[in-house]
Coordinates of C-alpha atoms and ligand atoms in Angstrom, one line a residue:
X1 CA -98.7 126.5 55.0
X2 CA -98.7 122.7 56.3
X3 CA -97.2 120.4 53.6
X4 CA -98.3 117.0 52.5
X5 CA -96.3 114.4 51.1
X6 CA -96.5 113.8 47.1
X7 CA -99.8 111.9 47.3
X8 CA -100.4 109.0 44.5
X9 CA -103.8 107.8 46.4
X10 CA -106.8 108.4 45.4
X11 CA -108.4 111.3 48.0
X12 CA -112.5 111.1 49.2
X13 CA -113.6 114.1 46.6
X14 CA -116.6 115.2 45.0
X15 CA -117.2 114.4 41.5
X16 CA -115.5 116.7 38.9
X17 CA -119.0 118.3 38.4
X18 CA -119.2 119.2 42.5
X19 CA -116.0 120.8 42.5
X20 CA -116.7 122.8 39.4
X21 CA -119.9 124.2 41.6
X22 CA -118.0 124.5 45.0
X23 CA -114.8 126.4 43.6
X24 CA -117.3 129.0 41.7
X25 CA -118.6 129.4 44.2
X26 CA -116.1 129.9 46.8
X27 CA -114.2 132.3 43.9
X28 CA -117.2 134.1 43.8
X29 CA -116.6 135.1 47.3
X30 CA -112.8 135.3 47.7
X31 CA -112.3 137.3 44.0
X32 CA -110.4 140.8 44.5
X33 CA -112.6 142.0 42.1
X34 CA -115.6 140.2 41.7
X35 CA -115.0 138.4 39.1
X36 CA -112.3 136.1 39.6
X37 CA -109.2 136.1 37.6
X38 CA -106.8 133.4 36.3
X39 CA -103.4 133.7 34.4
X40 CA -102.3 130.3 33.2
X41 CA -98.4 130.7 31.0
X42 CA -97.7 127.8 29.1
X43 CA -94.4 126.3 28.5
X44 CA -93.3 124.1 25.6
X45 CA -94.9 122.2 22.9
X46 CA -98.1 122.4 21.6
X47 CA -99.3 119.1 23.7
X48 CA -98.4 121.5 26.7
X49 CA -100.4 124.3 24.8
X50 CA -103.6 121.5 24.5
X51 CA -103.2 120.6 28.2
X52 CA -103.5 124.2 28.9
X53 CA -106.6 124.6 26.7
X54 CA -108.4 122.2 28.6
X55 CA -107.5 123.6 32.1
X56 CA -108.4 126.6 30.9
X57 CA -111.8 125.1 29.9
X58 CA -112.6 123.7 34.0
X59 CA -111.9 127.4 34.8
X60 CA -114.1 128.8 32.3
X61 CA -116.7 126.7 33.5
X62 CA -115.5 127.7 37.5
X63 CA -116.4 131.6 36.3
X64 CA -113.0 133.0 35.8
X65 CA -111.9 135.1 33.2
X66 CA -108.5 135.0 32.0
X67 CA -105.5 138.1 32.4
X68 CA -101.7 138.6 31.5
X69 CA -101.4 140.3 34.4
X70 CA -99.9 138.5 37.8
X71 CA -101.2 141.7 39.7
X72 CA -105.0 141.3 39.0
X73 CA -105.0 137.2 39.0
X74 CA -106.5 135.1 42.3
X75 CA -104.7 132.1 40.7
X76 CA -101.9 131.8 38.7
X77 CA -100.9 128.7 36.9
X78 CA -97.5 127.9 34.8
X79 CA -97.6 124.9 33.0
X80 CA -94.1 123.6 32.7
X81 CA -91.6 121.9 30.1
X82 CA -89.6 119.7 30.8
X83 CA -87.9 119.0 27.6
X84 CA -84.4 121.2 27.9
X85 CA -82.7 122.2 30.9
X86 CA -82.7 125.7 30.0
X87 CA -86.6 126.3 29.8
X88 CA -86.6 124.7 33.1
X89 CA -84.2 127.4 34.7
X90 CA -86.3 129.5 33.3
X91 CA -89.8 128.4 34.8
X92 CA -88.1 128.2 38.5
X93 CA -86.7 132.0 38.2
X94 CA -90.4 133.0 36.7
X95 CA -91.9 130.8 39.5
X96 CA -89.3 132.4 41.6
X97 CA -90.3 136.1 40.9
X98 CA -93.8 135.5 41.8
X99 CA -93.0 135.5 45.5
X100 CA -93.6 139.4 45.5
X101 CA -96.9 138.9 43.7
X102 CA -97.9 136.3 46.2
X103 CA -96.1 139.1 49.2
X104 CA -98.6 141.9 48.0
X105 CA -101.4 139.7 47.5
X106 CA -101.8 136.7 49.5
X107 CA -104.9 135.1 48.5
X108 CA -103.4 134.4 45.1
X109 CA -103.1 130.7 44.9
X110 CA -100.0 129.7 42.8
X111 CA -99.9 126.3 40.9
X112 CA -97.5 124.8 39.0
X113 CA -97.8 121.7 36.7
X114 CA -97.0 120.2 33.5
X115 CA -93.9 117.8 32.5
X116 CA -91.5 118.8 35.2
X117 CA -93.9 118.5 38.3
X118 CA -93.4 114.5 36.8
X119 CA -90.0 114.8 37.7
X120 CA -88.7 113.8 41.3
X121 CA -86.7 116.6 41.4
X122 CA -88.8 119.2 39.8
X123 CA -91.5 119.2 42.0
X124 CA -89.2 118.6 44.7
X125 CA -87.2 121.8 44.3
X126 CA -90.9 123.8 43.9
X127 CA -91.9 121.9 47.2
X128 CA -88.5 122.7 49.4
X129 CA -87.3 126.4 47.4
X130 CA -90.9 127.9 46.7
X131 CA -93.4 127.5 50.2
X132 CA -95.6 130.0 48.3
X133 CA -96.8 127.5 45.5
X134 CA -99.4 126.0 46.9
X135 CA -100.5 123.3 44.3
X136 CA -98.2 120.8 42.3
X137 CA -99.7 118.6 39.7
X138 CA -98.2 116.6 37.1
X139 CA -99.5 115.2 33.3
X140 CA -101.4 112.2 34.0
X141 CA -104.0 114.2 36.4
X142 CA -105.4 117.2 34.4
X143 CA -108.7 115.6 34.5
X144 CA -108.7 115.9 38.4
X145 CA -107.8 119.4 37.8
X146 CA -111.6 120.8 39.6
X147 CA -110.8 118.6 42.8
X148 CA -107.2 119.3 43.1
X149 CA -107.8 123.3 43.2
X150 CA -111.0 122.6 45.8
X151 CA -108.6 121.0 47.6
X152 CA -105.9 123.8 47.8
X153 CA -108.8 126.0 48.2
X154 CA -110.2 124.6 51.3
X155 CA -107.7 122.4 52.7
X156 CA -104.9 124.3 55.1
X157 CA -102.1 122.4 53.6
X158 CA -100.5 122.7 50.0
X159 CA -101.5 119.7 47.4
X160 CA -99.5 117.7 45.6
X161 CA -100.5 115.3 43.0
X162 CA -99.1 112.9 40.4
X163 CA -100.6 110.2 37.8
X164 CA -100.0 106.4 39.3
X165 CA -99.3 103.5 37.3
X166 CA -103.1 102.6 37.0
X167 CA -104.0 105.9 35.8
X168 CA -101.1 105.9 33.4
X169 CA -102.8 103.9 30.6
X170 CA -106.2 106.2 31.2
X171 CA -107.5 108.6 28.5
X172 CA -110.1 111.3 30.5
X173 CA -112.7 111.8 27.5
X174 CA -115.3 114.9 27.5
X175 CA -113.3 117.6 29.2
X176 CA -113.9 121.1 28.7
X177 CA -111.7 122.8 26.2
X178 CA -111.2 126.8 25.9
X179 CA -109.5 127.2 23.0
X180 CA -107.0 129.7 22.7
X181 CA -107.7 130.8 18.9
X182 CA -110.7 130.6 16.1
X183 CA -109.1 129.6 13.2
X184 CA -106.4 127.0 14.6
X185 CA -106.9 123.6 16.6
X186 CA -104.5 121.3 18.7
X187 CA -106.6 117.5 18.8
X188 CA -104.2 115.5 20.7
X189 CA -104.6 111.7 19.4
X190 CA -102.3 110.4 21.7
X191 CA -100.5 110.5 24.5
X192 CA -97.1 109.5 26.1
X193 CA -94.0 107.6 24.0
X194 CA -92.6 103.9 24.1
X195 CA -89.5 105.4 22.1
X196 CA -86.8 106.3 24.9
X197 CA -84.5 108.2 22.5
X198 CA -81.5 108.5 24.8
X199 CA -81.4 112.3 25.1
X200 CA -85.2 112.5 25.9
X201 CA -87.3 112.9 29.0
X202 CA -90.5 112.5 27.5
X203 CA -91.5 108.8 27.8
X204 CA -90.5 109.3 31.5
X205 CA -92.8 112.2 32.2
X206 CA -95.6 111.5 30.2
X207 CA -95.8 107.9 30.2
X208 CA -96.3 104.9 27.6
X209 CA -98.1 105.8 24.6
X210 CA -102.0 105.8 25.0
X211 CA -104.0 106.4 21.6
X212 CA -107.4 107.8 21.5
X213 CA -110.4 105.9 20.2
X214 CA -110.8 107.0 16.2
X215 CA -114.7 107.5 17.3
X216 CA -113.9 109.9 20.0
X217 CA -111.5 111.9 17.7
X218 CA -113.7 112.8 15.2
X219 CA -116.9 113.6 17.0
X220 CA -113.7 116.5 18.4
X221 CA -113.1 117.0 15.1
X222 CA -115.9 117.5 13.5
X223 CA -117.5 119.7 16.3
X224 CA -114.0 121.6 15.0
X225 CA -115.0 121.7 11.3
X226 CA -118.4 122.6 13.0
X227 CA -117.3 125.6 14.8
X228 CA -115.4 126.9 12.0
X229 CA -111.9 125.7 12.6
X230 CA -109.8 125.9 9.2
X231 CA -106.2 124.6 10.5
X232 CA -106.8 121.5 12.9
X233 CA -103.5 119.8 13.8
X234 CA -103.5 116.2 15.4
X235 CA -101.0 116.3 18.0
X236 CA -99.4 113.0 19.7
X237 CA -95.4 112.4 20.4
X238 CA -95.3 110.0 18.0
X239 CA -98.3 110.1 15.6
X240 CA -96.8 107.5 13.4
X241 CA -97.8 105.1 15.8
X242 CA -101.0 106.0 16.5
X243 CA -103.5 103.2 17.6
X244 CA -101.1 100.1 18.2
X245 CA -102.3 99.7 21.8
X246 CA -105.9 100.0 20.9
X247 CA -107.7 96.8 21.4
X248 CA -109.0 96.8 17.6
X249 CA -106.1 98.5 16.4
X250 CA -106.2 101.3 13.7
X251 CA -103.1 102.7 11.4
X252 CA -102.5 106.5 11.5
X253 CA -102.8 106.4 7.6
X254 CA -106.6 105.0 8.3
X255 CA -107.5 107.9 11.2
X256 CA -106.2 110.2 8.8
X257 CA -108.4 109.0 6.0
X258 CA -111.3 108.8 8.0
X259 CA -110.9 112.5 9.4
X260 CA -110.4 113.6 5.9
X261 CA -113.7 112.3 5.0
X262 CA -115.9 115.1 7.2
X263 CA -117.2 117.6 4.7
X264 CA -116.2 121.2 5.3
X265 CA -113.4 123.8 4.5
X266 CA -110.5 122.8 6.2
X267 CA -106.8 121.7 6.4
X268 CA -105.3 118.3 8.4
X269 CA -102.1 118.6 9.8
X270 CA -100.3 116.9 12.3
X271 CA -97.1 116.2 14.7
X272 CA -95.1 114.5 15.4
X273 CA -93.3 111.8 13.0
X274 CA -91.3 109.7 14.1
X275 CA -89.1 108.5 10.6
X276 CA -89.0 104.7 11.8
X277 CA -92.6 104.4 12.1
X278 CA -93.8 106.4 9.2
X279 CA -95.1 104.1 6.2
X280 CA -95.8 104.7 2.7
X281 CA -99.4 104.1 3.4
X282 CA -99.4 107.7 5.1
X283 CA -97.3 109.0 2.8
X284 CA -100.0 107.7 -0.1
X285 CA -102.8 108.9 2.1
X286 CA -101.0 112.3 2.2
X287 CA -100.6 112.3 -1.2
X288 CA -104.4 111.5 -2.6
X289 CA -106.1 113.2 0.7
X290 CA -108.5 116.4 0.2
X291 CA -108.0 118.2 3.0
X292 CA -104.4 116.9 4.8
X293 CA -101.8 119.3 4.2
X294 CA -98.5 118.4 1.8
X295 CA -96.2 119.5 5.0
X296 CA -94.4 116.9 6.9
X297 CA -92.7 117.7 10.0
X298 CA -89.9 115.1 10.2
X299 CA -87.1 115.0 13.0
X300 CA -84.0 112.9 11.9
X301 CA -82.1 114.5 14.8
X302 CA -78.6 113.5 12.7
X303 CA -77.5 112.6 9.9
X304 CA -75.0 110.1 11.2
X305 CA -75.2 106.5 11.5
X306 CA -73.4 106.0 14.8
X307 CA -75.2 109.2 16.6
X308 CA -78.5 108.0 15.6
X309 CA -77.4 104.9 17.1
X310 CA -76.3 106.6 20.3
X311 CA -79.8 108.5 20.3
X312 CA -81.8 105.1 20.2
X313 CA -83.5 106.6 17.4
X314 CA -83.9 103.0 15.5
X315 CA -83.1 104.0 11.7
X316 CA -80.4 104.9 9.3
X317 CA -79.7 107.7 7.3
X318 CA -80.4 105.7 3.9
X319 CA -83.7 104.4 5.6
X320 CA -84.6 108.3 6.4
X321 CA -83.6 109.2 2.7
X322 CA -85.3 106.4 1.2
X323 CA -88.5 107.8 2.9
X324 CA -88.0 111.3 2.1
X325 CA -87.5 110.6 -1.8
X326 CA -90.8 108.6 -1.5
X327 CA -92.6 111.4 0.1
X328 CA -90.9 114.1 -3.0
X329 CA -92.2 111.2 -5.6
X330 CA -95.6 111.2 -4.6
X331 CA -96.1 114.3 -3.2
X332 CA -93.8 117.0 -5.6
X333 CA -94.7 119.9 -3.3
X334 CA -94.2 118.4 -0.1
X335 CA -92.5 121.0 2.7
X336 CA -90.4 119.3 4.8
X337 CA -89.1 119.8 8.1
X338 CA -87.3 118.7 11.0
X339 CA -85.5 118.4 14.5
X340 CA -81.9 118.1 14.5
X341 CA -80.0 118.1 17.7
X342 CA -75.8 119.5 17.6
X343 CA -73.3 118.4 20.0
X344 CA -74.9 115.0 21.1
X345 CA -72.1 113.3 23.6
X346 CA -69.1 112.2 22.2
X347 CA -70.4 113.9 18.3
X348 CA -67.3 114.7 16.0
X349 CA -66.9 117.2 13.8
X350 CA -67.1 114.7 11.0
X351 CA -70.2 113.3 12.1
X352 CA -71.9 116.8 12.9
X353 CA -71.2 117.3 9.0
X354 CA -73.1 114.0 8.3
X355 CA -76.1 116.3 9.0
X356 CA -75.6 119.3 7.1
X357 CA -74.9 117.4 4.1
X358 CA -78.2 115.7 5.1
X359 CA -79.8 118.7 5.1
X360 CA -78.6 119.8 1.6
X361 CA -79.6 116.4 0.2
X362 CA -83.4 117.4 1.7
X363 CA -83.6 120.5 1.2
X364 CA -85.9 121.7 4.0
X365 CA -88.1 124.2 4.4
X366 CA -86.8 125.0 7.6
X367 CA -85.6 123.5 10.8
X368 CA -85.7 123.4 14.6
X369 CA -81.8 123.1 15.4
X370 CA -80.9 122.8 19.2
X371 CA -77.7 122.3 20.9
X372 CA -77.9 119.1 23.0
X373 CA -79.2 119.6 26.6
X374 CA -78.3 116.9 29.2
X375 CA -81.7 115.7 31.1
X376 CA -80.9 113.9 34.2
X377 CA -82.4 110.2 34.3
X378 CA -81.6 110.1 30.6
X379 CA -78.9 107.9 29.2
X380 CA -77.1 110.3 27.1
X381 CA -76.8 112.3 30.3
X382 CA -74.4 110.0 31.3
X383 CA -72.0 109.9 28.3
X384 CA -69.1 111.7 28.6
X385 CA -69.3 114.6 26.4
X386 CA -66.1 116.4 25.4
X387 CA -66.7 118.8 22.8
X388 CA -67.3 122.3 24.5
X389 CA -70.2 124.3 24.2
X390 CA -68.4 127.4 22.5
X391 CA -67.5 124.9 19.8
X392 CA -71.2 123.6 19.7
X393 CA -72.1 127.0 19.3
X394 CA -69.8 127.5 15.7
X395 CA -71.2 124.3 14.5
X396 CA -75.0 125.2 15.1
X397 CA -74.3 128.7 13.8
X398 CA -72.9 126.4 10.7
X399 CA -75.2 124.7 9.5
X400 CA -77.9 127.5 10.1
X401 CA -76.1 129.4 7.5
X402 CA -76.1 126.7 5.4
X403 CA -80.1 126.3 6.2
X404 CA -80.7 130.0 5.6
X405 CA -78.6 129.5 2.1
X406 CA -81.6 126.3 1.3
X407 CA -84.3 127.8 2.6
X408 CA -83.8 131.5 0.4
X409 CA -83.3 129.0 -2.6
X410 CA -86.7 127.4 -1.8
X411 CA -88.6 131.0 -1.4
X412 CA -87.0 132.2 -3.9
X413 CA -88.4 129.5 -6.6
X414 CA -91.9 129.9 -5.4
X415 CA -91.5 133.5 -6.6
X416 CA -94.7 133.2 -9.6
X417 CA -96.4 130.5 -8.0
X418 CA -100.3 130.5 -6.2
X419 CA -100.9 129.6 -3.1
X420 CA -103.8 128.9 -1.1
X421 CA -103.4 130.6 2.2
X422 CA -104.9 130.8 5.2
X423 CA -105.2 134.3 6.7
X424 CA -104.4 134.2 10.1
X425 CA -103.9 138.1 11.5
X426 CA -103.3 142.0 10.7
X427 CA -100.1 142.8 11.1
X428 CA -100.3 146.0 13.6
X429 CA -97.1 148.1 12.5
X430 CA -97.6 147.3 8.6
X431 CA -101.1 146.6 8.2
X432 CA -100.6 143.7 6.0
X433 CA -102.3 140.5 6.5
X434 CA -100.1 137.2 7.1
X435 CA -100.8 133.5 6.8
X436 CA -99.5 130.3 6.2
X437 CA -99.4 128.2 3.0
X438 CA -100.3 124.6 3.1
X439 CA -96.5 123.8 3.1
X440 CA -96.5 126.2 6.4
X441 CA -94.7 129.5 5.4
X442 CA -95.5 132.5 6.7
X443 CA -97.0 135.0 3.2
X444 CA -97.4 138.8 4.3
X445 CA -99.9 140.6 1.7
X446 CA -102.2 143.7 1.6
X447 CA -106.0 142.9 1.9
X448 CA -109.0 143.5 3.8
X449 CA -109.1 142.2 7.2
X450 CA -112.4 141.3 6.7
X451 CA -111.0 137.8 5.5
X452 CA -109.0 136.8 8.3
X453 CA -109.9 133.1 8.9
X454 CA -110.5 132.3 5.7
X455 CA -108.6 130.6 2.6
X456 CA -107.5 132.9 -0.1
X457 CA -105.4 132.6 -3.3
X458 CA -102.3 134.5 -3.5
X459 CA -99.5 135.4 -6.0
X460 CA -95.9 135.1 -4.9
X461 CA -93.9 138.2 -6.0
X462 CA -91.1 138.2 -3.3
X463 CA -89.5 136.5 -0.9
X464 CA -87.5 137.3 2.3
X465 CA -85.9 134.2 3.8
X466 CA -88.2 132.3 5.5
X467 CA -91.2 135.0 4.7
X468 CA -92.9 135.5 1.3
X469 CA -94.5 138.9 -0.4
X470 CA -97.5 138.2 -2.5
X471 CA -100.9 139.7 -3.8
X472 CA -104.1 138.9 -3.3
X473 CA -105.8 137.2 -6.6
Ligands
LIG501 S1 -89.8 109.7 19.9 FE1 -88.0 110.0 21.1 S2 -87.6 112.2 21.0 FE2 -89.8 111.9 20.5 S3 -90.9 112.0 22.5 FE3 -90.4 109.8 22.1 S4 -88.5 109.5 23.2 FE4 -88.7 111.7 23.0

């Protein structure tokens, strides 16, 4: 197929709405089956998972249904991540494999997109190592989604596409969403981050932060409530601060509020924090709010002083601590969690164990660790980093022990207690039904599926590590 350079220009194309028609219709036509088929594997975080939900919802409306299987698809999508080097190895030897697919049926059209098409060298490896991926598109131009696959559809050249600068600070309103479950909702508030933490490729691929307008969020959210949705989170990179950039600006703690007002039988929750813009306002507004959940997801990354210098992270350990024993003040059954990154460049031993007596000080629910993961175009990527990843390894098995130690202690006292939970699934081999608690941990109990997607009360009587036994009141 012909190539064409990355194109940043706008093209002559229909209007979403004209594409929508002309790609039904010419899937109508080229489908193996008849009823055309589209597989779209998401990578990464949940903003990833949104994104997804909304491409999905142009397709829905183009006629397709939607398979696991690469055999029976006519186009196949991966969304990518760009956020560690290892998931990204991992998305080119997936994209890699699909060659054979693409061999035994040629009028599959492969797309990639997502974070790493926004990097140079992403998108140029899939352009140069994979000829049979015949659309690229990055972050900023999902809403374009219906002309960019007419255009790979009918054009004889492979597409690419990436946001500009002016398009950068746009927020597409209105688009379709297909969501992937009936009981929990992503509502992205925001986009992009201004933070540049050293180790992180975000800001870069996703651009400067762009907030929602509060009226356009809840007319989502309450068509949410509406439809039944019980677990709605609020997604954004950096929810904390949400609607700076607005022209009448509004605090998180006040969208919050305002959300919290819509009548119905839900639960708020939302990621993610960053620690040096979170205020006591939302911390008060968790506190005396109906419906927003008493779990706060809170990434300190390190416990050290100097590291969290070297990460750009712009607070303190004290400041973080301060914060936390606010949030256990008014809030006594708040479930924390967090982020932390092992191994940062140049990290001693000394400083790593900054962090796990962090952690013992908070007392989390649980945590994601990582092991840090170079990103080229970052700062930190240039640091020189002596500690070897064999000895990274002991220290993140470390302070997981110690984490597992915490987070048994913190089961094990809820042991007697009530919850509220809401039921999410049956488990197939044991037939029990699992949820989560407001504070987010996963309660396996017997009961009648019949009340999957709704709240229920339910008595601790065990707990497993991270999982929790109870019965149904
Ligand atoms: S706050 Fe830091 S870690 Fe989070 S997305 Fe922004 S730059 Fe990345």
């Amino acid at each position: 197929m012909p190539e064409e350079t990355p194109a940043f220009s706008q093209f002559a194309s229909p209007s979403g709405e004209e594409a929508v028609r002309q790609v039904r219709e010419i899937m109508s036509l080229r489908a193996r089956t008849g009823t055309p088929m589209a597989l779209v594997r998401t990578y990464g975080c949940q903003q990833n998972v949104s994104d997804s939900e909304k491409i999905k919802g142009f397709l829905a409306q183009m006629g397709f249904s939607f398979t696991e299987n690469e055999e029976e698809a006519d186009f196949i999508l991966f969304n990518t991540c760009a956020v560690r080097e290892h998931a990204e190895n991992r998305v080119f030897g997936n994209v890699g494999a699909l060659k054979t697919v693409k061999r035994r049926h040629p009028s599959t059209l492969i797309a990639v997109c997502g974070c790493m098409m926004e990097e140079d060298k992403a998108a140029e490896r899939i352009r140069s190592v994979f000829p049979f991926v015949g659309l690229v598109f990055g972050t900023h131009v999902i809403h374009k989604f219906p002309q960019l696959l007419l255009r790979a559809l009918t054009e004889n050249r492979r597409v690419f596409e990436r946001g500009d600068d002016s398009e950068d600070h746009q927020i597409a309103e209105g688009l379709p969403v297909r969501r992937d479950g009936t009981v929990k909702a992503w509502l992205t508030v925001m986009y992009g981050c201004n933070n540049f933490c050293s180790y992180c490729i975000v800001p870069y691929v996703r651009g400067r932060e762009r907030s929602r307008e509060p009226d356009a969020i809840l007319k989502e959210f309450r068509g949410l409530v509406r439809d039944g949705y019980k677990d709605i989170t609020l997604l954004g990179q950096n929810v904390n601060s949400y609607g700076k950039t607005l022209q009448n600006p509004v605090s998180f703690a006040s969208l919050l509020r305002m959300l919290d007002e819509v009548e119905g039988d839900y639960r708020i929750r939302f990621m993610t924090s960053h620690p040096k813009d979170l205020t006591k306002e939302l911390i008060d507004t968790i506190a005396s709010g109906k419906h927003i959940s008493h779990h706060l997801h809170l990434p300190f990354q390190s416990g050290n002083d100097r590291i969290l210098k070297a990460m750009n992270r712009s607070y303190t350990r004290e400041r973080y601590l301060e914060l936390i024993s606010y949030a256990k003040e008014k809030i006594p059954d708040v479930s924390l969690t967090s982020d932390i990154i092992v191994g940062f460049p140049g990290e001693t031993y000394e400083e790593f164990r900054d962090t796990v007596d962090l952690i013992r000080r908070v007392e989390f629910t649980s945590l994601f660790t990582f092991i840090y993961s170079p990103r080229t175009g970052t700062k930190a990527a240039k640091l020189p980093d002596p500690v070897p990843a064999a000895e990274k390894g002991r220290w993140l098995q470390e302070l997981c022990a110690e984490q597992e130690k915490i987070a048994a202690r913190r089961c094990a006292a809820s042991v007697g207690t009530v919850q509220r939970v809401l039921i999410e699934q049956q488990k197939p081999k044991t037939g029990l039904l699992t949820g989560r608690t407001d504070g987010n941990i996963i309660v396996d109990f017997a009961g009648d599926p019949a009340l999957i997607g709704q709240f229920a009360n339910v008595r601790i009587t065990s707990a497993r590590n991270w999982i929790l036994g109870g019965e149904l009141i």
